Amino acid sequence: MIKVVILGGGNVAFHLTTHLLKNSAVKVVQVYNKSIDKIQHFKSDTAITNNLAELKDADIYIIAVADNAIVELSKKLVFKNKLVVHTSGSVAMNELLSISNKGVLYPVQTFSKEQEVDFSTIPICIEASTKKDLKLLETLAKSISKNCHHINSDQRKDIHLAAVFVNNFVNHLYHIGSEICDQNSIPFEILQPLIQETATKIVALIPFEAQTGPAKRKDTETIEKHKAMLTANQQEIYTLLTKSIHKTYGEKL
Amino acid sequence: MIKVVILGGGNVAFHLTTHLLKNSAVKVVQVYNKSIDKIQHFKSDTAITNNLAELKDADIYIIAVADNAIVELSKKLVFKNKLVVHTSGSVAMNELLSISNKGVLYPVQTFSKEQEVDFSTIPICIEASTKKDLKLLETLAKSISKNCHHINSDQRKDIHLAAVFVNNFVNHLYHIGSEICDQNSIPFEILQPLIQETATKIVALIPFEAQTGPAKRKDTETIEKHKAMLTANQQEIYTLLTKSIHKTYGEKL
């Protein structure tokens, strides 16, 4: 059984802790957070603390705090011969300043406190500085998900960057869609099945092949009509993405 | 029982015909297409023709052809006192040039031939020029889907425009995500659960509230690092969408 301590009280820490407490391959020996209030709900399941000097002995220490707090927290982990990992997509493994061995356990998913998470399908990207640690981390990752990948720090940054496009930027386009609906007294729910289908379609088809719409088919008449209906900001985005689709399919207007 | 003739051989016509043939409230008396080859597979289920002079008697004639072919085809429907509708998001009802009554039956969904469609959840937007026709169209729409809306031609154009953002443009961002993966030997599948979750999240949460990421939290360090990793085209999109997210949340870098 792998003994872990989880450090953090945010969404990733919350869902990871909740999952690992039920995971028979793992024993969560302790949860740490600077503010004890945020981890009170784990009190009946494991030890909790807000004092780094009281950290218990474990095989793996999982730092699951905000990206910009990882380095500072890692500095304060002064024990040796353990494995200290973080869970971030954008922080390189070697940015960890703990004196123990280093690694990364990055779940490629967006977490919100309200929404339940099925970890078994979440891709887990792992990295470690020694073979032995990688094996240990792999055992942990495989106990969490059937979708486990060896990914180095450079690749992980690329995944994080790609995730900005397919998650953050996609959500912003959903927002613009909802703006257009609001401005014209249309319930946004009308677009929900289309949004779900757009996401589902690319499981069977690569996005390059799934592309449809006026930009793809060079329908300049519709494109010009659309532009005239938009606010300046929406129009700028419409124009640039249309141009980019033209470039992608080797066609110029 | 509502008697319908379907005109068209593309994806919408295919899926609509397939569905209506199984719909007990409707009798598909005929399918028309310019090229008979494309509708051969319906031969055993209903009458098929490629000759407009042979169109059978029906209550509703559904034109489900490409947007730019609707007007031309409608001109050729020279019978009176019937209901002629199209299924397009971007064509106004009054663009129909048939001499019968006019209407629209617009399913807000993307259709591909390979993928099966569950019509029962697809929003159907209807419009008609008389109350009687609207009622007939509503009976038809409600026999297809439980999600039926009265939407006028202006609103329908807005829905179609919003759909370009949440479907066409979103798919293009998926494509950029897959480009970044390809360029760095990362399997695109790693992003699939995140893509699905991003789409699912906004069923419970409006997109404005679901927004996360470096742009939202004004993480200039990450934003600059990201930009440096992108091609010129990707960078332009990253910069514009980041700027738009800042505007949306009232923050400037």
Short mmCIF file of C-alpha atoms in Angstrom, two decimals, chain A residues 67 90 95 108-112 114-116 121-123 125 147 149 151 154-181 184-208 210-215 217 219 222 225-227 229-230 233-238 240-245 247-249, chain B residues 67 90 95 108-112 114-116 121-123 125 147 149 151 154-181 184-208 210-215 217 219 222 225-227 229-230 233-238 240-245 247-249:
data_model
loop_
_atom_site.label_atom_id
_atom_site.label_comp_id
_atom_site.label_asym_id
_atom_site.label_seq_id
_atom_site.Cartn_x
_atom_site.Cartn_y
_atom_site.Cartn_z
CA ASP A 67 0.80 26.85 -9.80
CA SER A 90 2.64 24.24 -16.45
CA GLU A 95 11.18 23.72 -10.38
CA VAL A 108 -5.44 16.37 -17.61
CA GLN A 109 -8.85 17.58 -16.52
CA THR A 110 -10.65 20.67 -15.25
CA PHE A 111 -12.02 20.36 -11.74
CA SER A 112 -14.81 22.32 -10.11
CA GLU A 114 -19.48 21.06 -7.32
CA GLN A 115 -18.97 18.54 -10.12
CA GLU A 116 -18.17 14.91 -9.33
CA THR A 121 -10.98 7.89 -17.40
CA ILE A 122 -8.82 10.95 -16.70
CA PRO A 123 -5.44 10.86 -18.47
CA CYS A 125 0.71 12.22 -17.04
CA ASN A 147 -5.26 6.16 -18.86
CA HIS A 149 1.13 8.34 -19.82
CA ILE A 151 5.23 12.64 -20.31
CA ASP A 154 8.43 19.93 -22.10
CA GLN A 155 5.57 17.81 -23.42
CA ARG A 156 3.52 18.56 -20.34
CA LYS A 157 3.83 22.28 -21.03
CA ASP A 158 2.61 21.62 -24.56
CA ILE A 159 -0.39 19.68 -23.24
CA HIS A 160 -1.15 22.54 -20.88
CA LEU A 161 -0.93 25.00 -23.76
CA ALA A 162 -3.19 22.85 -25.98
CA ALA A 163 -5.60 22.65 -23.03
CA VAL A 164 -5.84 26.45 -22.99
CA PHE A 165 -7.20 26.26 -26.55
CA VAL A 166 -9.60 23.32 -26.12
CA ASN A 167 -10.78 24.27 -22.64
CA ASN A 168 -10.32 27.97 -21.73
CA PHE A 169 -10.70 29.42 -25.23
CA VAL A 170 -13.50 27.01 -26.19
CA ASN A 171 -15.39 28.08 -23.07
CA HIS A 172 -14.94 31.72 -24.10
CA LEU A 173 -16.51 30.90 -27.49
CA TYR A 174 -19.41 29.29 -25.60
CA HIS A 175 -19.65 32.60 -23.74
CA ILE A 176 -19.82 34.57 -26.99
CA GLY A 177 -22.53 32.18 -28.20
CA SER A 178 -24.48 32.85 -25.00
CA GLU A 179 -23.96 36.62 -25.45
CA ILE A 180 -25.48 36.45 -28.94
CA CYS A 181 -28.41 34.46 -27.54
CA ASN A 184 -31.64 38.39 -29.06
CA SER A 185 -33.88 36.83 -26.39
CA ILE A 186 -32.97 33.28 -27.36
CA PRO A 187 -32.53 30.66 -24.60
CA PHE A 188 -28.89 29.48 -24.64
CA GLU A 189 -30.19 25.93 -24.00
CA ILE A 190 -31.04 25.80 -27.71
CA LEU A 191 -27.30 25.46 -28.40
CA GLN A 192 -26.59 22.77 -25.78
CA PRO A 193 -27.15 19.64 -27.93
CA LEU A 194 -25.01 21.18 -30.70
CA ILE A 195 -22.22 21.92 -28.21
CA GLN A 196 -22.30 18.36 -26.87
CA GLU A 197 -22.35 16.88 -30.38
CA THR A 198 -19.41 19.08 -31.49
CA ALA A 199 -17.36 17.67 -28.60
CA THR A 200 -18.51 14.09 -29.20
CA LYS A 201 -17.92 14.17 -32.95
CA ILE A 202 -14.14 14.41 -32.58
CA VAL A 203 -13.94 11.14 -30.67
CA ALA A 204 -14.59 9.33 -33.97
CA LEU A 205 -13.25 11.99 -36.38
CA ILE A 206 -10.10 14.15 -36.13
CA PRO A 207 -11.01 17.87 -35.81
CA PHE A 208 -9.42 18.60 -39.19
CA ALA A 210 -14.90 17.36 -38.60
CA GLN A 211 -14.72 21.02 -39.70
CA THR A 212 -17.88 22.44 -41.30
CA GLY A 213 -19.42 25.90 -41.67
CA PRO A 214 -19.28 29.04 -43.83
CA ALA A 215 -15.52 29.59 -43.33
CA ARG A 217 -16.88 26.22 -47.53
CA ASP A 219 -19.34 31.07 -48.22
CA THR A 222 -22.88 34.35 -45.20
CA LYS A 225 -23.78 38.95 -43.28
CA HIS A 226 -22.52 37.43 -40.03
CA LYS A 227 -19.85 40.08 -39.53
CA MET A 229 -24.45 41.30 -37.02
CA LEU A 230 -21.61 41.29 -34.47
CA ASN A 233 -14.99 42.45 -30.34
CA GLN A 234 -17.03 39.49 -31.63
CA GLN A 235 -16.33 40.61 -35.20
CA GLU A 236 -12.58 40.66 -34.63
CA ILE A 237 -12.69 37.08 -33.34
CA TYR A 238 -14.99 35.96 -36.19
CA LEU A 240 -9.47 35.97 -37.32
CA LEU A 241 -10.89 32.45 -36.83
CA THR A 242 -12.39 32.52 -40.33
CA LYS A 243 -8.98 33.53 -41.73
CA SER A 244 -7.32 30.75 -39.75
CA ILE A 245 -9.79 28.15 -41.09
CA LYS A 247 -5.33 28.97 -44.03
CA THR A 248 -5.86 25.50 -42.59
CA TYR A 249 -7.70 24.30 -45.68
CA ASP B 67 -28.63 26.78 -48.15
CA SER B 90 -29.50 31.08 -42.22
CA GLU B 95 -36.83 33.82 -49.23
CA VAL B 108 -30.26 23.05 -34.27
CA GLN B 109 -27.71 20.30 -34.69
CA THR B 110 -24.76 19.27 -36.84
CA PHE B 111 -25.34 16.12 -38.88
CA SER B 112 -22.79 13.77 -40.35
CA GLU B 114 -21.91 8.26 -40.24
CA GLN B 115 -23.17 9.40 -36.85
CA GLU B 116 -26.60 8.33 -35.59
CA THR B 121 -33.41 15.95 -27.76
CA ILE B 122 -32.63 18.19 -30.75
CA PRO B 123 -34.09 21.70 -30.45
CA CYS B 125 -37.13 25.94 -34.24
CA ASN B 147 -37.56 20.48 -27.49
CA HIS B 149 -39.36 26.55 -30.06
CA ILE B 151 -38.39 31.33 -33.47
CA ASP B 154 -34.26 37.20 -37.33
CA GLN B 155 -33.75 35.11 -34.22
CA ARG B 156 -32.98 32.05 -36.32
CA LYS B 157 -30.17 33.94 -38.04
CA ASP B 158 -28.81 34.83 -34.62
CA ILE B 159 -28.93 31.18 -33.54
CA HIS B 160 -27.11 30.21 -36.71
CA LEU B 161 -24.48 32.87 -36.02
CA ALA B 162 -24.05 31.73 -32.41
CA ALA B 163 -23.73 28.17 -33.73
CA VAL B 164 -20.77 29.23 -35.87
CA PHE B 165 -18.98 30.21 -32.66
CA VAL B 166 -19.91 27.17 -30.52
CA ASN B 167 -19.61 24.61 -33.31
CA ASN B 168 -17.42 25.69 -36.28
CA PHE B 169 -15.00 27.89 -34.35
CA VAL B 170 -14.86 25.55 -31.35
CA ASN B 171 -13.96 22.72 -33.71
CA HIS B 172 -11.18 24.87 -35.15
CA LEU B 173 -9.77 25.37 -31.63
CA TYR B 174 -9.89 21.57 -31.21
CA HIS B 175 -7.88 21.42 -34.42
CA ILE B 176 -5.26 23.84 -33.05
CA GLY B 177 -5.08 21.71 -29.89
CA SER B 178 -4.47 18.66 -32.07
CA GLU B 179 -1.81 20.56 -34.06
CA ILE B 180 0.08 21.38 -30.85
CA CYS B 181 -0.15 17.72 -29.81
CA ASN B 184 5.15 17.51 -29.89
CA SER B 185 4.42 13.77 -30.28
CA ILE B 186 1.57 13.81 -27.80
CA PRO B 187 -1.52 11.67 -28.51
CA PHE B 188 -4.53 14.01 -28.99
CA GLU B 189 -6.61 11.48 -27.00
CA ILE B 190 -5.02 12.94 -23.86
CA LEU B 191 -7.25 16.02 -24.35
CA GLN B 192 -10.50 14.13 -25.00
CA PRO B 193 -11.83 13.89 -21.42
CA LEU B 194 -11.03 17.60 -20.90
CA ILE B 195 -12.91 18.50 -24.10
CA GLN B 196 -15.95 16.47 -23.03
CA GLU B 197 -15.91 17.95 -19.52
CA THR B 198 -15.62 21.52 -20.90
CA ALA B 199 -18.79 20.91 -22.92
CA THR B 200 -20.60 19.18 -20.05
CA LYS B 201 -19.68 21.81 -17.46
CA ILE B 202 -21.83 24.49 -19.08
CA VAL B 203 -24.99 22.45 -18.72
CA ALA B 204 -24.91 23.25 -14.99
CA LEU B 205 -22.94 26.52 -15.13
CA ILE B 206 -23.25 29.46 -17.57
CA PRO B 207 -20.04 29.85 -19.65
CA PHE B 208 -19.34 33.23 -18.03
CA ALA B 210 -17.26 28.38 -16.00
CA GLN B 211 -14.28 30.37 -17.34
CA THR B 212 -10.86 29.43 -15.92
CA GLY B 213 -7.26 29.65 -17.15
CA PRO B 214 -4.32 32.06 -17.37
CA ALA B 215 -6.27 34.77 -19.26
CA ARG B 217 -6.65 35.01 -13.74
CA ASP B 219 -1.37 35.23 -15.20
CA THR B 222 2.19 31.96 -18.23
CA LYS B 225 5.52 31.73 -22.02
CA HIS B 226 2.63 30.29 -24.00
CA LYS B 227 2.87 32.88 -26.76
CA MET B 229 5.67 28.42 -27.87
CA LEU B 230 3.19 29.07 -30.70
CA ASN B 233 -1.14 32.02 -36.60
CA GLN B 234 -1.74 30.25 -33.27
CA GLN B 235 -0.17 33.19 -31.46
CA GLU B 236 -2.50 35.68 -33.11
CA ILE B 237 -5.53 33.65 -31.98
CA TYR B 238 -4.10 33.19 -28.47
CA LEU B 240 -6.96 37.96 -29.40
CA LEU B 241 -8.91 35.45 -27.29
CA THR B 242 -6.85 36.36 -24.21
CA LYS B 243 -7.64 40.05 -24.83
CA SER B 244 -11.33 39.21 -25.25
CA ILE B 245 -11.40 37.26 -21.97
CA LYS B 247 -12.44 42.56 -21.65
CA THR B 248 -15.19 40.17 -20.58
CA TYR B 249 -14.02 40.18 -16.99
#
